[in-house]
Coordinates of N, CA and C in Angstrom, one line a residue:
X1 N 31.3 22.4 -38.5 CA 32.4 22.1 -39.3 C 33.4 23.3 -39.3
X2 N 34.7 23.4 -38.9 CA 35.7 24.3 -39.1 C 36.6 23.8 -40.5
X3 N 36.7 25.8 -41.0 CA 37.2 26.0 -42.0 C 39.1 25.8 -42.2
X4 N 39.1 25.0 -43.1 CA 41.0 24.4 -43.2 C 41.1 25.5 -43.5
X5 N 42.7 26.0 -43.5 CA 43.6 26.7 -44.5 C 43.0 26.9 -45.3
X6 N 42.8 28.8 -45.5 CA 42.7 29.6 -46.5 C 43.2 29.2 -47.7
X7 N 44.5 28.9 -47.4 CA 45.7 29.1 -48.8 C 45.4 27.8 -49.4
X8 N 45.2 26.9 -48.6 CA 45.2 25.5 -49.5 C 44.7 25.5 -50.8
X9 N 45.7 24.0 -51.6 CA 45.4 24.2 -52.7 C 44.2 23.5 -53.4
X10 N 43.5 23.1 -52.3 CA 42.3 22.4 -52.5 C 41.3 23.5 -52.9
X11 N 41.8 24.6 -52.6 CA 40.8 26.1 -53.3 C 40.8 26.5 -54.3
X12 N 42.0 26.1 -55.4 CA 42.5 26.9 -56.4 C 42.1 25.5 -57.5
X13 N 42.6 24.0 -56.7 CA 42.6 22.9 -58.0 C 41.5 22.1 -57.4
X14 N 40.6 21.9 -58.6 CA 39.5 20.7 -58.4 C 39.9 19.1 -58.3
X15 N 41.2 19.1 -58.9 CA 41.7 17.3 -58.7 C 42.2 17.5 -57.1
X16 N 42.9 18.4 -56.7 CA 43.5 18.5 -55.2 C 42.2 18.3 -54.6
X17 N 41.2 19.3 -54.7 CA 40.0 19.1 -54.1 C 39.4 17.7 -53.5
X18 N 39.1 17.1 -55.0 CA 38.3 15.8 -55.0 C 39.2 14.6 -54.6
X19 N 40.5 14.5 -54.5 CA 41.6 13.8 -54.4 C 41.3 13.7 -52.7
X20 N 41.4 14.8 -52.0 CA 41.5 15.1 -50.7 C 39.9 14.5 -49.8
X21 N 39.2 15.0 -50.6 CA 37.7 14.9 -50.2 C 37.5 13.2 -50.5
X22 N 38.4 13.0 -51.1 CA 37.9 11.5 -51.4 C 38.8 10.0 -50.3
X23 N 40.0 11.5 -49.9 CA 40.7 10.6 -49.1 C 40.0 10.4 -47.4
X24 N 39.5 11.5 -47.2 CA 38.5 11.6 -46.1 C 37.8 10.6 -45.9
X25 N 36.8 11.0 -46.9 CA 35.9 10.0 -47.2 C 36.2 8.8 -47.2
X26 N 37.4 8.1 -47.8 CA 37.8 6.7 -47.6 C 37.9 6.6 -45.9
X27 N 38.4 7.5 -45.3 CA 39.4 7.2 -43.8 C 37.5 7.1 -43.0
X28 N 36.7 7.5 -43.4 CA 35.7 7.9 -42.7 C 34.6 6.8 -42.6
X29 N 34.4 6.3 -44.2 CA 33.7 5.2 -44.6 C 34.2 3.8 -44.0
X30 N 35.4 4.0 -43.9 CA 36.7 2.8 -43.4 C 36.2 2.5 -41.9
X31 N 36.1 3.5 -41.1 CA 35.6 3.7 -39.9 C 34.7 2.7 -39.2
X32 N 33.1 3.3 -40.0 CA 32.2 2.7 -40.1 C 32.1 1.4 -40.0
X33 N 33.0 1.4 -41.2 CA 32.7 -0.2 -42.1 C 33.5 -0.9 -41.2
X34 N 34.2 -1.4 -40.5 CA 35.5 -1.9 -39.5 C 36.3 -2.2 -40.3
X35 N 37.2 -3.0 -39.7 CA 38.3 -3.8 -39.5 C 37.7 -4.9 -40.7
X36 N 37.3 -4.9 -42.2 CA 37.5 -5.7 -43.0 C 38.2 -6.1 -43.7
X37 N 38.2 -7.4 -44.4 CA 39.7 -7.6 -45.0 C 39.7 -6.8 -46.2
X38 N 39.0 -6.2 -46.7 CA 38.7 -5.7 -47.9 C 38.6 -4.4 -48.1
X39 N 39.8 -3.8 -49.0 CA 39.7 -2.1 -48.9 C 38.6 -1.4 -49.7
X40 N 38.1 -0.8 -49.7 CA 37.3 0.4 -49.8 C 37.3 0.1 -51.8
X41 N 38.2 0.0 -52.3 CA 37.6 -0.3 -53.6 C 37.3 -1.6 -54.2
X42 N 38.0 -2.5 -53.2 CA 37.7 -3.8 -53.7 C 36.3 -4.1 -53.2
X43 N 36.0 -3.3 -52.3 CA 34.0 -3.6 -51.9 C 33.4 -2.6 -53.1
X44 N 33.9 -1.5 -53.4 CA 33.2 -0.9 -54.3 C 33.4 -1.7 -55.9
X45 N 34.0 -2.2 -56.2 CA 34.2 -3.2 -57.3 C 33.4 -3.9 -57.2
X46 N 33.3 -5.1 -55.9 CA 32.5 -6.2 -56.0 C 31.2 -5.6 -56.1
X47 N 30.8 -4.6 -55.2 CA 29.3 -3.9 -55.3 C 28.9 -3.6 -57.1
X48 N 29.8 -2.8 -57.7 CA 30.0 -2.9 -59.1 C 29.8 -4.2 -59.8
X49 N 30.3 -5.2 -59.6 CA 29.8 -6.5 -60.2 C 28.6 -7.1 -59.5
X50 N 27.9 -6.7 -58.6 CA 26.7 -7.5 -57.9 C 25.4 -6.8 -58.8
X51 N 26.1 -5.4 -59.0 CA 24.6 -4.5 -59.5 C 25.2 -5.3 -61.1
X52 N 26.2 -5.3 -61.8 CA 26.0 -5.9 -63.4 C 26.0 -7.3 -63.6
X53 N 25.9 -8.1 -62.8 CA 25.8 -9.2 -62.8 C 26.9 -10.0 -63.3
X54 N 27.5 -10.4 -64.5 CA 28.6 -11.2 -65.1 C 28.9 -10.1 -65.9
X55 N 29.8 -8.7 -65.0 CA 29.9 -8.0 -66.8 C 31.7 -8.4 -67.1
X56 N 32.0 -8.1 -68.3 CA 33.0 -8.6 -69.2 C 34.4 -7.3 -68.3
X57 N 35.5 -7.8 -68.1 CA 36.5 -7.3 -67.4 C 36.6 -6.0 -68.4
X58 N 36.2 -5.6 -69.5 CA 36.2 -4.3 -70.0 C 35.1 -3.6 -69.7
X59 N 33.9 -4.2 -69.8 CA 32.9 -3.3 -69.1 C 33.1 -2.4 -67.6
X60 N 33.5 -3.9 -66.7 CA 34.0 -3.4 -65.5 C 34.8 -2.2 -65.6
X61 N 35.5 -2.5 -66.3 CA 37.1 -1.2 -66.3 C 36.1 -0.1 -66.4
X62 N 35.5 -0.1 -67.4 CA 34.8 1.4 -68.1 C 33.7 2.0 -67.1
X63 N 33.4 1.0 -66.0 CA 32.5 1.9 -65.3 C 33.3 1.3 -64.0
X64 N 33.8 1.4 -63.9 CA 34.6 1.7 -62.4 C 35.7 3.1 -62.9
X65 N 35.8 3.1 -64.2 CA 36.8 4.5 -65.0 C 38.2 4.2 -64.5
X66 N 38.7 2.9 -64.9 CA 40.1 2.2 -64.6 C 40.5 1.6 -66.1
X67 N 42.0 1.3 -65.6 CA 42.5 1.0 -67.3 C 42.6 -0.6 -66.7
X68 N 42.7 -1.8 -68.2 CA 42.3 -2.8 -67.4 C 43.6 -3.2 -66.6
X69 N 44.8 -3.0 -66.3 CA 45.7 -3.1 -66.0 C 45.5 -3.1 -64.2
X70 N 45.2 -1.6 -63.7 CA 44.1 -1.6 -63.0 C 43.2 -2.2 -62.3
X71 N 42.4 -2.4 -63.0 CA 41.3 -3.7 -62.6 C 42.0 -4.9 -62.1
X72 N 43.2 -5.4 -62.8 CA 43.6 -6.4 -62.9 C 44.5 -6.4 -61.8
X73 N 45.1 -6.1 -61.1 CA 45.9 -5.4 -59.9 C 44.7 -5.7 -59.0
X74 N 43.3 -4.9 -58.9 CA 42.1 -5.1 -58.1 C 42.0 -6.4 -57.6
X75 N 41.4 -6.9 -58.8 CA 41.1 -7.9 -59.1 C 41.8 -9.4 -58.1
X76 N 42.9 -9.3 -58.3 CA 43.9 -10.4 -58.0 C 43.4 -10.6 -56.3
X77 N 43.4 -10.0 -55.3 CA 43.4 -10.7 -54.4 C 42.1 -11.1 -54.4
X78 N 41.3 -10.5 -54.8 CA 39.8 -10.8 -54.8 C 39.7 -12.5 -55.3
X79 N 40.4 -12.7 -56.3 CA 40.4 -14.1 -57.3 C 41.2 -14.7 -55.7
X80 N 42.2 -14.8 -55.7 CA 42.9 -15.6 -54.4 C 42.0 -15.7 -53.5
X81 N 41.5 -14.5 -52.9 CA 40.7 -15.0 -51.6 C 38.9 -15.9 -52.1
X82 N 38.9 -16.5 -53.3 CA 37.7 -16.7 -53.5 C 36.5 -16.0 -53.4
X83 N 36.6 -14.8 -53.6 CA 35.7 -14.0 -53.8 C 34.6 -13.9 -54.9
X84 N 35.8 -13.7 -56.1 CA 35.2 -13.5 -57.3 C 35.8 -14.3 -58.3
X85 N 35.5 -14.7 -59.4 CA 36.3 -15.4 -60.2 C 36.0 -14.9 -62.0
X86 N 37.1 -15.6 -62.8 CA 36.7 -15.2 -64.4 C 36.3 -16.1 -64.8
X87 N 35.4 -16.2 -65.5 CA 34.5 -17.1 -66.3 C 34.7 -16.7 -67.7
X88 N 34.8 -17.7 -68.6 CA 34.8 -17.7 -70.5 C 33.6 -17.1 -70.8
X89 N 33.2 -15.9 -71.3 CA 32.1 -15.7 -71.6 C 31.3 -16.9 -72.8
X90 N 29.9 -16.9 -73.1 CA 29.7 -18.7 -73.2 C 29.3 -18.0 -75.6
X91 N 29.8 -17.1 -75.4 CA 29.5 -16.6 -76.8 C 30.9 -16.5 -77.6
X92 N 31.7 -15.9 -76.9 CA 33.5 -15.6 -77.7 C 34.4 -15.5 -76.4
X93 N 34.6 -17.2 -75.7 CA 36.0 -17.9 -74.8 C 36.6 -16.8 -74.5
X94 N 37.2 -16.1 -75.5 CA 38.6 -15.4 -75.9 C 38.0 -13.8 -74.7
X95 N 36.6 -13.6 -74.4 CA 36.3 -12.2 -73.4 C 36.1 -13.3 -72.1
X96 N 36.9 -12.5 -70.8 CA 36.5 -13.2 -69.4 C 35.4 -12.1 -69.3
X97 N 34.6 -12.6 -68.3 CA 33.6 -12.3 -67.3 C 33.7 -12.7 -66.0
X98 N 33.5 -11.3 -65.3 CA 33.4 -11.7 -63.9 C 32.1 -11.7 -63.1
X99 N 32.8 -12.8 -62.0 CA 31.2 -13.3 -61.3 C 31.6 -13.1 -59.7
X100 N 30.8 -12.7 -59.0 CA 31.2 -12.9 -57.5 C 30.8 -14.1 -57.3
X101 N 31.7 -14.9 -56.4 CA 31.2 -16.4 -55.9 C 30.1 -16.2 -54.5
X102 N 30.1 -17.3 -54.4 CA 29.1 -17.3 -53.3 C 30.0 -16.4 -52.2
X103 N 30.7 -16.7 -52.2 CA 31.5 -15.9 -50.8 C 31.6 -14.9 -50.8
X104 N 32.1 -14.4 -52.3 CA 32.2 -13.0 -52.5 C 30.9 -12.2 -52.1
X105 N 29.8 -12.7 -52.3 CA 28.2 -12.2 -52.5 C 27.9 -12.0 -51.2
X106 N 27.9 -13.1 -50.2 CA 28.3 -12.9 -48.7 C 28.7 -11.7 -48.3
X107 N 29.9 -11.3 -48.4 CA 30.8 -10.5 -48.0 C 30.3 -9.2 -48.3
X108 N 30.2 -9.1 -49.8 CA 29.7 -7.8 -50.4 C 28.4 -7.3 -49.8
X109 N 27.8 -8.6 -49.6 CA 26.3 -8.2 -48.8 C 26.5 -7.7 -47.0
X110 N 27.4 -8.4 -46.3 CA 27.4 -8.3 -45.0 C 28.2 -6.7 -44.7
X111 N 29.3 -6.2 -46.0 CA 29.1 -4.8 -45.8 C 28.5 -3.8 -46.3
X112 N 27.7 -4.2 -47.1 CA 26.4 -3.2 -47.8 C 26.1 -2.8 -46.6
X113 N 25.2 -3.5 -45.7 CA 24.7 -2.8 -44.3 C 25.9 -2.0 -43.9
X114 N 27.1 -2.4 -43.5 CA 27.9 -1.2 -42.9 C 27.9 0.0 -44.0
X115 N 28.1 0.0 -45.4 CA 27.9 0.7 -46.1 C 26.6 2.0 -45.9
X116 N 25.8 1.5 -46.0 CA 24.5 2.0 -45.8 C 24.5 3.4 -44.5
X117 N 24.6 2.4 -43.7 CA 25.0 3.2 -41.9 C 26.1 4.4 -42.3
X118 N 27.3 4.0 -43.3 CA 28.1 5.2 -43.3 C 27.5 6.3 -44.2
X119 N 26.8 5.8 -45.1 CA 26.1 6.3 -46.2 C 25.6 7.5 -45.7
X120 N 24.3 7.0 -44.4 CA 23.6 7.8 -44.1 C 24.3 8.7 -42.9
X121 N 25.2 8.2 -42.4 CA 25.5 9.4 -41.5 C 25.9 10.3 -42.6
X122 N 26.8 10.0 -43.6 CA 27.2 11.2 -44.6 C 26.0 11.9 -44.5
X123 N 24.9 11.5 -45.7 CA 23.8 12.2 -45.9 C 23.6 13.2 -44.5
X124 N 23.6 12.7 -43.4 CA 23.3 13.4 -42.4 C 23.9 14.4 -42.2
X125 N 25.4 14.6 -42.5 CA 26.2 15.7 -42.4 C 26.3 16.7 -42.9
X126 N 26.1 16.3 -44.5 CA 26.5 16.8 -45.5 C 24.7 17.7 -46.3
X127 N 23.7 16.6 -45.8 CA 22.5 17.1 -46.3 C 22.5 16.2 -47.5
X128 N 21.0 15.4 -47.1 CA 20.3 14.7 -48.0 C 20.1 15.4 -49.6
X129 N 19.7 16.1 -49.9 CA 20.0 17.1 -50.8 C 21.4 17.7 -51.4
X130 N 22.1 18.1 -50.7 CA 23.4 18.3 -51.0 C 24.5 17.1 -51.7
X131 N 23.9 16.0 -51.2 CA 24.6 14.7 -51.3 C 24.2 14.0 -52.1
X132 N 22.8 14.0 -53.0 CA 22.8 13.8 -54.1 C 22.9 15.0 -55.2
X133 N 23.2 15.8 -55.1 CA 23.7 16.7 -56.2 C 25.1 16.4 -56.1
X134 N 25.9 16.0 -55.0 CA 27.2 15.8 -55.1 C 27.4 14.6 -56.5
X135 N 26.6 14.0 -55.9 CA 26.8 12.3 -57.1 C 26.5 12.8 -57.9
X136 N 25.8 13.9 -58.7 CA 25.3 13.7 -60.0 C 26.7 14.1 -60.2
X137 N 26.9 15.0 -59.4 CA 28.5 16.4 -60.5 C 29.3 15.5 -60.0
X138 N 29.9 14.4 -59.2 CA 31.0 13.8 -59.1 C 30.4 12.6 -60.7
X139 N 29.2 12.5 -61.2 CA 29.1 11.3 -62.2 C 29.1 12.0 -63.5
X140 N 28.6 13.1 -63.6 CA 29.1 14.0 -64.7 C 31.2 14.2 -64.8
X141 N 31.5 14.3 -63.6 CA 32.9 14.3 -64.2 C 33.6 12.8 -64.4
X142 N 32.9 11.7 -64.1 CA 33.4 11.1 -64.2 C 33.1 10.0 -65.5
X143 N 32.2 10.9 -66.4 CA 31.8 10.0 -67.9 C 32.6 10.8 -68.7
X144 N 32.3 9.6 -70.0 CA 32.9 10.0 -70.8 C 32.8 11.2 -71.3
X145 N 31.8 11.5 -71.7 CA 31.5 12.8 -72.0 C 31.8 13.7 -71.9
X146 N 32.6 13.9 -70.3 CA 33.0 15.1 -69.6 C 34.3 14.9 -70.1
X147 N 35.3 13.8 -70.0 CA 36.9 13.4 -70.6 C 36.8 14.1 -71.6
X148 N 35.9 13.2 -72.9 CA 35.7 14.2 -74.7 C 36.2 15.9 -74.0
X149 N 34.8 16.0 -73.5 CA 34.9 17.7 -73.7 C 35.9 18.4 -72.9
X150 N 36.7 18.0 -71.7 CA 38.0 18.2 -70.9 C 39.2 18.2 -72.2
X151 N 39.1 17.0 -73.0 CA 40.8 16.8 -73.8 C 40.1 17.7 -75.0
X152 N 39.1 18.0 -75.6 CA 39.2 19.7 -76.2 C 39.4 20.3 -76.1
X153 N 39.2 20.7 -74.3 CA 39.7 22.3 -73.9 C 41.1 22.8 -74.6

């Protein structure tokens, strides 16, 4: 691996940083994964609703760390292309829940495997090791807990 620019400001700020590293990573994972109709967060969304099953469009929000406005923007082509749909939750109408359809579940599953493949070349580059400590400190900044203690600084 060859070292970028000294000066960059990916050295000085951690949002530049992670912003950057994350854009990579999309161009990289994209690679892998081909030519799908489906960008990079709308698979990580639907992967998000296959592991929670029917969760409530606010739960989604809160663990994807999106405002529901957001989500809802996401969401939309996913609904058109029959992917995923909203369901009345069967306790209080008035909360939707979302469900991947059969097609969606398909899809989400047919690129989990490309997933996986990109997964592990990372791992392979980056170090099995290194790359799960990445996720813990990319999941520590990305809870709550870390926001609380950030908007006290």
């Amino acid at each position: 691996m060859t070292n970028q620019q000294e000066d960059g400001i990916w050295l000085h700020c951690s949002n530049s940083a992670v912003r950057r590293a994350s854009r990579r990573l999309g161009q990289l994972y994209g690679h892998v994964m081909g030519d799908s109709d489906l960008k990079s967060t709308q698979f990580s969304l639907m992967s998000q609703i296959a592991r929670s099953g029917e969760p409530t469009l606010k739960n989604l929000a809160e663990a994807m760390v999106m405002d529901l406005s957001a989500l809802g923007h996401t969401l939309k082509p996913l609904i058109r292309d029959g992917m995923v749909e909203l369901v009345p939750d069967e306790r209080d109408r008035r909360v939707k829940r979302v469900r991947l359809t059969e097609a969606g579940t398909a899809k989400q599953q047919e690129l989990l495997t490309l997933w996986r493949d990109a997964q592990s070349r990372f791992d392979q580059a980056f170090g099995k090791e290194k790359s799960a400590e990445l996720r813990k400190a990319l999941a520590l900044i990305s809870s709550a807990e870390f926001a609380e203690a950030f908007t006290k600084s």
